[in-house]
Tab-separated table of C-alpha atoms in Angstrom:
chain	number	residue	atom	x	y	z
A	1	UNK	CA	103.367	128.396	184.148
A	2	UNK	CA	101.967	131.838	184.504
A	3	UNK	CA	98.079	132.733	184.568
A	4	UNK	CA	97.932	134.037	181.134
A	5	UNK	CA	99.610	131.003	179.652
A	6	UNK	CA	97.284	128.655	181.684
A	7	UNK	CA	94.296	131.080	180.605
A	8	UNK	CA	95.201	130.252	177.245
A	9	UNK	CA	95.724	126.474	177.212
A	10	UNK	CA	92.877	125.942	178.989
A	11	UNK	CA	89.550	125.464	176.468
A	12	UNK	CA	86.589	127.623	177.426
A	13	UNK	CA	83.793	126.435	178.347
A	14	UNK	CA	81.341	124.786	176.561
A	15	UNK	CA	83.768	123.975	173.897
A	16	UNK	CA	85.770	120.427	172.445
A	17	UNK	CA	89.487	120.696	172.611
A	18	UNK	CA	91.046	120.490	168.767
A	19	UNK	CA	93.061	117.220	168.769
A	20	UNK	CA	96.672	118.448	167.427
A	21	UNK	CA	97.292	117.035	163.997
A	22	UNK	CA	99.578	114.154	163.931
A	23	UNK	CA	102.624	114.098	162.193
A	24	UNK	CA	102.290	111.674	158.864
A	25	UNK	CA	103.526	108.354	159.314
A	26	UNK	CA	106.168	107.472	156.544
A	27	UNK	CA	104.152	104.633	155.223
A	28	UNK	CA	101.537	107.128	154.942
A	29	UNK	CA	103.812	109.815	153.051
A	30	UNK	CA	104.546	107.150	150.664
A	31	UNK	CA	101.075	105.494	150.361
A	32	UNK	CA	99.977	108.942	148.923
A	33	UNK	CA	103.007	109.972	146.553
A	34	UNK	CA	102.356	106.273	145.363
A	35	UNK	CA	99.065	106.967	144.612
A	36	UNK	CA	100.047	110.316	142.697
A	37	UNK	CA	101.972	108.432	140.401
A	38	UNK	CA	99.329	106.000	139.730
A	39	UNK	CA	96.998	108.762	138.843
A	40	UNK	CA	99.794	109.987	136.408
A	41	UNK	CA	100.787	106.615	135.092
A	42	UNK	CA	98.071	106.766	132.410
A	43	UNK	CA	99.472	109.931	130.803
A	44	UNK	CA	103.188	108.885	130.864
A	45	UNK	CA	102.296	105.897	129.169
A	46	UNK	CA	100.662	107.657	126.567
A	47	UNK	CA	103.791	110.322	125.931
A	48	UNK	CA	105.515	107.212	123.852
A	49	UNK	CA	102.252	107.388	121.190
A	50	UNK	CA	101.986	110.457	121.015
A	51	UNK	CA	105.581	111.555	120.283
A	52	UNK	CA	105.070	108.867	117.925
A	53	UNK	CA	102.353	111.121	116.848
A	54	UNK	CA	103.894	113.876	116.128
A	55	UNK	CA	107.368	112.822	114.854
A	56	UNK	CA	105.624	110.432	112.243
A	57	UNK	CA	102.608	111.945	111.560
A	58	UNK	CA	101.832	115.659	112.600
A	59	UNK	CA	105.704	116.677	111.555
A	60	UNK	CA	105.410	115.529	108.142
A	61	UNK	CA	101.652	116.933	107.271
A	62	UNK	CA	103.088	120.321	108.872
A	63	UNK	CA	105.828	119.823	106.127
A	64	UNK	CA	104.071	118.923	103.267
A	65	UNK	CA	101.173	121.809	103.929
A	66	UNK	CA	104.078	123.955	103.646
A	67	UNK	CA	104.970	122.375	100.215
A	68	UNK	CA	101.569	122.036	98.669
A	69	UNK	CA	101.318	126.099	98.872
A	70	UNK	CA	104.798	126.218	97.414
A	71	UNK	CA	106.626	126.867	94.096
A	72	UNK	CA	109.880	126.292	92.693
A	73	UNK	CA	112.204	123.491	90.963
A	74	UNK	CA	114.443	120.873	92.724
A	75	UNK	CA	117.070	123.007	91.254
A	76	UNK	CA	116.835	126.395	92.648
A	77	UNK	CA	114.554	125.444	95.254
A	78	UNK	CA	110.930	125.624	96.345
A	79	UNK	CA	109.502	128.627	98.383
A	80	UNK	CA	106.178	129.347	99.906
A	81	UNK	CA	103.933	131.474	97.917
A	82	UNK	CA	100.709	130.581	98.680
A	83	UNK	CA	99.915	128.929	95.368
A	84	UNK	CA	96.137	127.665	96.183
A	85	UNK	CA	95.799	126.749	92.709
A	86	UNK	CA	97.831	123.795	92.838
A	87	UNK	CA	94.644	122.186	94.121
A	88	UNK	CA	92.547	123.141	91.640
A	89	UNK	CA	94.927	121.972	88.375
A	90	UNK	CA	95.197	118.762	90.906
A	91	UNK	CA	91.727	118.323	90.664
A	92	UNK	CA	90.940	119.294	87.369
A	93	UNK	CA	93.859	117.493	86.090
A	94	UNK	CA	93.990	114.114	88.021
A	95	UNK	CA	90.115	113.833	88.688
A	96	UNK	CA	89.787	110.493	86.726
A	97	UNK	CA	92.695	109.475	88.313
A	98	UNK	CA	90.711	110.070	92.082
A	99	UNK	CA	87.756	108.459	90.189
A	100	UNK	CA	89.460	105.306	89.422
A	101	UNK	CA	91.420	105.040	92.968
A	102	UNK	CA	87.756	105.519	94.589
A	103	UNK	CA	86.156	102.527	92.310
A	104	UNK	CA	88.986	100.326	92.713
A	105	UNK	CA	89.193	100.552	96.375
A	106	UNK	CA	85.464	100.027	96.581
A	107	UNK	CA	85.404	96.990	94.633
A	108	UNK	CA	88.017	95.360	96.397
A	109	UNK	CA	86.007	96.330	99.989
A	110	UNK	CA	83.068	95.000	99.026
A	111	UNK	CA	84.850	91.580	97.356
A	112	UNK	CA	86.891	91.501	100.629
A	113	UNK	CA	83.518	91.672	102.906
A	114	UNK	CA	81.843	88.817	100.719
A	115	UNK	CA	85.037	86.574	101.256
A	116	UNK	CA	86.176	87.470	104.609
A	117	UNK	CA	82.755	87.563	106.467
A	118	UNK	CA	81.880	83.444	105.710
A	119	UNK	CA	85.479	82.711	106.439
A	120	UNK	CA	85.468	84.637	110.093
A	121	UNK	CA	82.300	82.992	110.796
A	122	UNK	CA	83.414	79.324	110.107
A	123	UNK	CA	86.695	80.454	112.436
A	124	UNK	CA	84.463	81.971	115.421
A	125	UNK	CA	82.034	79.146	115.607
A	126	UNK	CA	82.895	76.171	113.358
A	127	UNK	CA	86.496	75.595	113.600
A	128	UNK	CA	86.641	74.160	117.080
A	129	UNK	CA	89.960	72.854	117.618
A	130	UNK	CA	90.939	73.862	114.179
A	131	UNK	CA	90.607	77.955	115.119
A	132	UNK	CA	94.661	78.363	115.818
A	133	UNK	CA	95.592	76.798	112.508
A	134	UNK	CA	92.770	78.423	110.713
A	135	UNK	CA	94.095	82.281	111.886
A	136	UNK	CA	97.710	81.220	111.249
A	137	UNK	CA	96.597	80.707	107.423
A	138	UNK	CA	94.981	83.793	107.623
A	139	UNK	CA	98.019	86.211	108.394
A	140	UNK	CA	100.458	83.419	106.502
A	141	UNK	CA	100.426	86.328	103.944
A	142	UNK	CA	101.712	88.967	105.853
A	143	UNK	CA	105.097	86.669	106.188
A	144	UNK	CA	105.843	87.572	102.563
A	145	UNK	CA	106.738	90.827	101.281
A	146	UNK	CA	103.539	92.788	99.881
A	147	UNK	CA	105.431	93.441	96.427
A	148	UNK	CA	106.564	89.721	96.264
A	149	UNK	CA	102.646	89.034	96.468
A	150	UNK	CA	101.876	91.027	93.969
A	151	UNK	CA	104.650	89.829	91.652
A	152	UNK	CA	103.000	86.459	92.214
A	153	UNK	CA	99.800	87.655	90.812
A	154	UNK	CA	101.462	89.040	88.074
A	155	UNK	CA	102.293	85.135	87.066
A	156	UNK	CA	99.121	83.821	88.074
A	157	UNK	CA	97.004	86.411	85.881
A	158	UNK	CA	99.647	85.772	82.763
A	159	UNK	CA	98.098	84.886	79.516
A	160	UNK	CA	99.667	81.489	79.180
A	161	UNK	CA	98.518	80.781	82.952
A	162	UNK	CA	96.401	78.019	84.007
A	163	UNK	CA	93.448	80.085	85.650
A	164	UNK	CA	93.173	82.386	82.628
A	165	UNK	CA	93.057	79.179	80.453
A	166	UNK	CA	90.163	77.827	82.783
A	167	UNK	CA	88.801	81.201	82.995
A	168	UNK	CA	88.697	81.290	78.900
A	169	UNK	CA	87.024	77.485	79.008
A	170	UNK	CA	84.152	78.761	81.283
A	171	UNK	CA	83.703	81.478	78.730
A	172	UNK	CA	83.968	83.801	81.975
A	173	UNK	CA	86.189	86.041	80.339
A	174	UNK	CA	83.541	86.976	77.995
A	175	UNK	CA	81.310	88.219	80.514
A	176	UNK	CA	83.913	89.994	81.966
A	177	UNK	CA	85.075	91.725	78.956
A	178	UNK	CA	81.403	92.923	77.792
A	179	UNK	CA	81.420	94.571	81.785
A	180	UNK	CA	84.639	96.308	80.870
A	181	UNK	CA	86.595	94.468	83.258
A	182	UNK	CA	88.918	92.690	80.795
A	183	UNK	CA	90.087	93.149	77.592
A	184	UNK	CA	88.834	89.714	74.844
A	185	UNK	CA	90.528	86.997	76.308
A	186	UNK	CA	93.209	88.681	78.589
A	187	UNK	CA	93.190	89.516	82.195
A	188	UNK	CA	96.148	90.563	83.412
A	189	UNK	CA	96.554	94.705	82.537
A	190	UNK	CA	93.139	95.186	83.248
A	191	UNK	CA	90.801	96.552	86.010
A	192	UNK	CA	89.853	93.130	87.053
A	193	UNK	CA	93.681	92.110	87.535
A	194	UNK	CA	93.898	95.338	89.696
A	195	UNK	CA	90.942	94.204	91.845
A	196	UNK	CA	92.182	91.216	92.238
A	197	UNK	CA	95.704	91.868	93.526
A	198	UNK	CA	93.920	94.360	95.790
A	199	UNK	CA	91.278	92.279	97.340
A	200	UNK	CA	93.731	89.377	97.802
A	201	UNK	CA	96.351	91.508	99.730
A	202	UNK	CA	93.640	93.184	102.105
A	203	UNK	CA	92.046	90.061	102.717
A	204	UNK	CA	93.243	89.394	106.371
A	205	UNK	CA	92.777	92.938	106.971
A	206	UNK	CA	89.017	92.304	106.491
A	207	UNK	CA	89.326	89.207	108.213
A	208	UNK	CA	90.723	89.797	111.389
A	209	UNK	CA	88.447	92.461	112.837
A	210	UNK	CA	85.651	90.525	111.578
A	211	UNK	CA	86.685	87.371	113.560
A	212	UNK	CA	86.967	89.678	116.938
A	213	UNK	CA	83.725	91.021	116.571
A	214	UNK	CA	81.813	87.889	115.930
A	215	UNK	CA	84.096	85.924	118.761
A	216	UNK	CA	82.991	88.279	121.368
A	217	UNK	CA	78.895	87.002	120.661
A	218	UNK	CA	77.655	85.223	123.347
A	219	UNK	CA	76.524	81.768	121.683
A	220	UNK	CA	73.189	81.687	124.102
A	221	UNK	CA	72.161	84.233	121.902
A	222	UNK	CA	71.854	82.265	119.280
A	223	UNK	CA	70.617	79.630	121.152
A	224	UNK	CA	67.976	82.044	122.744
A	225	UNK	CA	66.626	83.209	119.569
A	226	UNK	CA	66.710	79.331	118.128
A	227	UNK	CA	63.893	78.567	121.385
A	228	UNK	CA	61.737	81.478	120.599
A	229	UNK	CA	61.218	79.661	116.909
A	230	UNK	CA	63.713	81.788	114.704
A	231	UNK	CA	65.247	80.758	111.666
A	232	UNK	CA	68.605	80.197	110.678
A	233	UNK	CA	68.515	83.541	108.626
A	234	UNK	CA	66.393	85.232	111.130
A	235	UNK	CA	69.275	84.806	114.080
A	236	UNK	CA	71.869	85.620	111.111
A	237	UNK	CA	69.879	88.486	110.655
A	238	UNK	CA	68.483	90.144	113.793
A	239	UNK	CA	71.166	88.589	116.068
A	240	UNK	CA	74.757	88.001	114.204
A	241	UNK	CA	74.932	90.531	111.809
A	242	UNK	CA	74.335	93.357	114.377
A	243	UNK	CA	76.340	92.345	116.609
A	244	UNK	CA	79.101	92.089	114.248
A	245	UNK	CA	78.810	95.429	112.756
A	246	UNK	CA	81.611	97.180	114.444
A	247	UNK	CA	83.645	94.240	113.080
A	248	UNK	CA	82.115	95.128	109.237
A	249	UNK	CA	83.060	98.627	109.069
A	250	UNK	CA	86.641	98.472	111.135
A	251	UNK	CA	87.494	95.499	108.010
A	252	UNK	CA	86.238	98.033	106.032
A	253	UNK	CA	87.921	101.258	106.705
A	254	UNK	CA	91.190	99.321	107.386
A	255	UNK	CA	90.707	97.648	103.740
A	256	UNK	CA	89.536	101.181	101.734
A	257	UNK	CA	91.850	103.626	103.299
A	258	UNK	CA	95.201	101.776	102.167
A	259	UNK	CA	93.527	100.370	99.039
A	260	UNK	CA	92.520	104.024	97.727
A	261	UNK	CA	96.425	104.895	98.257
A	262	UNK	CA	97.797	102.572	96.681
A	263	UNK	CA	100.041	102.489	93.616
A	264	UNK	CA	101.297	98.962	93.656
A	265	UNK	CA	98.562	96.858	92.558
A	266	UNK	CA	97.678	99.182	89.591
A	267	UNK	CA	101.684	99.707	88.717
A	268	UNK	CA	102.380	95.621	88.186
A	269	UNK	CA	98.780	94.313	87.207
A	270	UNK	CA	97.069	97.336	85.635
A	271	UNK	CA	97.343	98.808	82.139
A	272	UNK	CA	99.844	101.890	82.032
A	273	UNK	CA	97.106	104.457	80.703
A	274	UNK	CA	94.496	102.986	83.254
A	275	UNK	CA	97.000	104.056	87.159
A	276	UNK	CA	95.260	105.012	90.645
A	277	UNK	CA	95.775	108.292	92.173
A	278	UNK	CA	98.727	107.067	94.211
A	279	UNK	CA	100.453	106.084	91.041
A	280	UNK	CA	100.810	110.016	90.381
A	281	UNK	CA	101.959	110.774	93.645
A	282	UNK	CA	104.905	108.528	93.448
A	283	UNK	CA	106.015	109.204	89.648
A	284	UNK	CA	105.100	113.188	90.787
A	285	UNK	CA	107.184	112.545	93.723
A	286	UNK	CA	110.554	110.340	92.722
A	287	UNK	CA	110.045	111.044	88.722
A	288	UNK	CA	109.105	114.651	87.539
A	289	UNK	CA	110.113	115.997	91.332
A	290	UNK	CA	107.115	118.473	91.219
A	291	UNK	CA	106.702	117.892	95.041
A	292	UNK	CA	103.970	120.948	95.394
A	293	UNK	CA	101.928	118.743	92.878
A	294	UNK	CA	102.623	115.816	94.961
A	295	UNK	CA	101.412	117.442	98.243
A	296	UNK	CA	98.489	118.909	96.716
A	297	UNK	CA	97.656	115.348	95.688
A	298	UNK	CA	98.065	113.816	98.630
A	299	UNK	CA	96.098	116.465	100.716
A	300	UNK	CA	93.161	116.353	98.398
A	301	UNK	CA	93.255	111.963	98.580
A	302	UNK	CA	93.309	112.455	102.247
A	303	UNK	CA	90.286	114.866	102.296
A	304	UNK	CA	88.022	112.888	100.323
A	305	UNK	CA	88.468	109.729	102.281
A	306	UNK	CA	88.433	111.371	105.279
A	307	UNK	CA	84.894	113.041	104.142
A	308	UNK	CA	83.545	109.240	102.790
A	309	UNK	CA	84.452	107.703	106.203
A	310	UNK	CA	82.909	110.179	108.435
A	311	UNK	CA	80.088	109.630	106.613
A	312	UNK	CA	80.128	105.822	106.372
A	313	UNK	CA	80.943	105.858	110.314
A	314	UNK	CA	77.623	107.599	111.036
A	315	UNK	CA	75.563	105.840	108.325
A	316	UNK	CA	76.557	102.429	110.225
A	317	UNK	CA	75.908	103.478	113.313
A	318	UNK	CA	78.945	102.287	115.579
A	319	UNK	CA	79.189	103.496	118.692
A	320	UNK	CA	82.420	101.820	119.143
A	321	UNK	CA	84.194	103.816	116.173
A	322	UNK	CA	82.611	107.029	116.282
C-alpha cells in the first residue's frame, strides 16, 4: 500500500471512523416491500367501490346531465342545446306532483319511526333468546319480491276485504275520510292506501339501523341512571334516545330517500289522478319517450332531497353521518 493510500484510509485525528453500510439482508428487503403493500392495501381495496362508483353511478348522471339540456324526438334524435328551461316547465308543471312525493314519503317516515323504534327496542333488550328469530321476521319481507308485496296490499285494502270491513265497523273510515285520507267508505285508491303500502315495505329499513344503534348501549347505563333515582322515561329520555339517534336518522334517510322516488306504491294502491313524482318519470321515460323531461325530473327530485337531508343531518346533530 502506498503512503497516500494509507494517508487516506487512515481517520484523522480526533475523529470516529463511519461504519460502512451493510448490505440489506433479504428478509429485510422483503420485510419493507411487505410493508409497502400493506400501506397500499387500503386503496386497492377501495378501487372495486369506486369503479363501482363510477360505472353505476357517476357514468349515468354524466349521461343524463347531458340529456336534461337536450332536445329532440326518439325519432330523429336528441341533441344538446342547452335547453335550461326544461327545468323550469318541470317545475312549474309537475310541482304538485314533487308536493305529493314529499308528503307521502314523510308520512310513511314518521309512521315507520313510531312502529320500528318500540319493535328495535323489545329486540335489543327484551328478546333474550328470542333476538335471532325476532330479526329473521324482520327481513322475512325482503324474501318476496317488492311488487308481489305490494300486489298483496292491493287485496288486503280491497273493498270487500276483511280489514276495510272492520275498519268500516270502528267507524275509522269516517275519520279518515273527513282528514282527506280516504274517500266515504273506501280505502284502497287513496292517499292512505299509498301510505300504507309505503310504510309497510320500508319497515325493516327503519328497523334495522335502529336495532344497531340501540344494541351498541351499554346496559350499565341504564342501570347507572336507575341508582341515581331516574325514571323509566327519564333514562328513555336523557340516556336511550340519545344514544340512539344516529340509529333514528340513518332509518330515516334510508326510508325517505327511496320512498320520495318511488312510483310503485302510488301506481297499484293510489288513485290515477292522485301519482308521486316518480310516477312521471317512468310514464315520461318508457311512455311519451320525452327523456329531456325525464332527466330534468329526476335532477330536480334529486336536488330537493339532497337539500332536505343536509339539512335534517345538521338539525340532528350526528356526528357519525355528517
Amino acid at each position: 500500500m502506498t503512503a497516500a493510500a494509507h494517508s487516506e484510509a487512515r481517520p484523522e485525528p480526533g475523529t470516529t471512523p463511519k461504519p460502512k453500510p451493510s448490505p440489506a439482508s433479504p428478509f429485510r428487503r422483503a420485510l419493507h416491500a411487505f410493508w409497502r403493500e400493506i400501506r397500499r392495501a387500503p386503496y386497492l381495496l377501495l378501487l372495486p367501490g369506486i369503479a363501482w362508483l363510477v360505472l353505476f353511478f357517476l357514468v349515468p348522471v354524466y349521461y343524463q346531465a347531458k340529456m336534461s339540456v337536450s332536445s329532440g324526438s326518439l325519432e330523429t334524435g336528441f341533441g344538446v342545446t342547452w335547453s335550461w328551461s326544461t327545468f323550469s316547465d318541470a317545475l312549474s308543471e309537475y310541482d304538485e306532483h314533487f308536493l305529493r312525493s314529499l308528503y307521502y314519503a314523510g308520512s310513511a317516515t314518521v309512521l315507520c319511526l313510531i312502529l320500528a323504534y318500540p319493535l328495535a327496542y323489545t329486540i335489543a333488550f327484551r328478546a333474550g333468546r328470542w333476538r335471532n328469530v325476532l330479526l329473521v321476521l324482520v327481513i322475512a319481507p325482503f324474501f318476496t319480491s317488492f311488487l308481489v308485496r305490494t300486489l298483496a296490499w292491493k287485496t288486503i285494502l280491497s273493498d270487500n276485504g276483511a280489514v276495510v270491513g272492520y275498519l268500516n265497523d270502528l267507524h275509522i273510515t269516517n275519520l279518515t275520510a273527513t282528514l282527506g285520507l280516504t274517500e266515504g267508505d273506501r280505502v284502497l285508491a287513496t292517499p292512505l292506501a299509498v301510505v300504507t303500502g309505503l310504510t309497510y315495505n320500508f319497515l325493516p329499513f327503519m328497523i334495522l339501523p335502529l336495532y344497531a344503534s340501540l344494541e351498541r348501549i351499554d346496559p350499565r347505563l341504564h342501570e347507572a341512571a336507575r341508582d341515581l333515582y331516574a325514571s323509566p322515561a327519564a333514562v328513555f329520555r336523557r340516556v336511550t334516545l340519545p344514544l340512539s339517534m344516529p340509529g333514528v336518522v340513518a332509518g330515516t334517510l334510508l326510508t325517505f330517500i327511496p320512498a320520495s322516488g318511488d312510483y310503485i306504491n302510488a301506481q297499484l294502491l293510489g288513485a290515477p289522478q292522485e301519482t308521486m313524482i316518480g310516477n312521471v318519470i317512468q310514464a315520461r321515460y318508457l311512455k311519451v319517450h320525452d327523456y329531456p323531461t325525464a332527466a330534468a325530473l329526476s335532477f330536480v327530485l334529486m336536488a330537493v332531497i339532497l337539500a332536505i337531508v343536509t339539512v335534517y343531518i345538521r338539525r340532528a346533530g350526528t356526528e357519525d353521518l355528517v
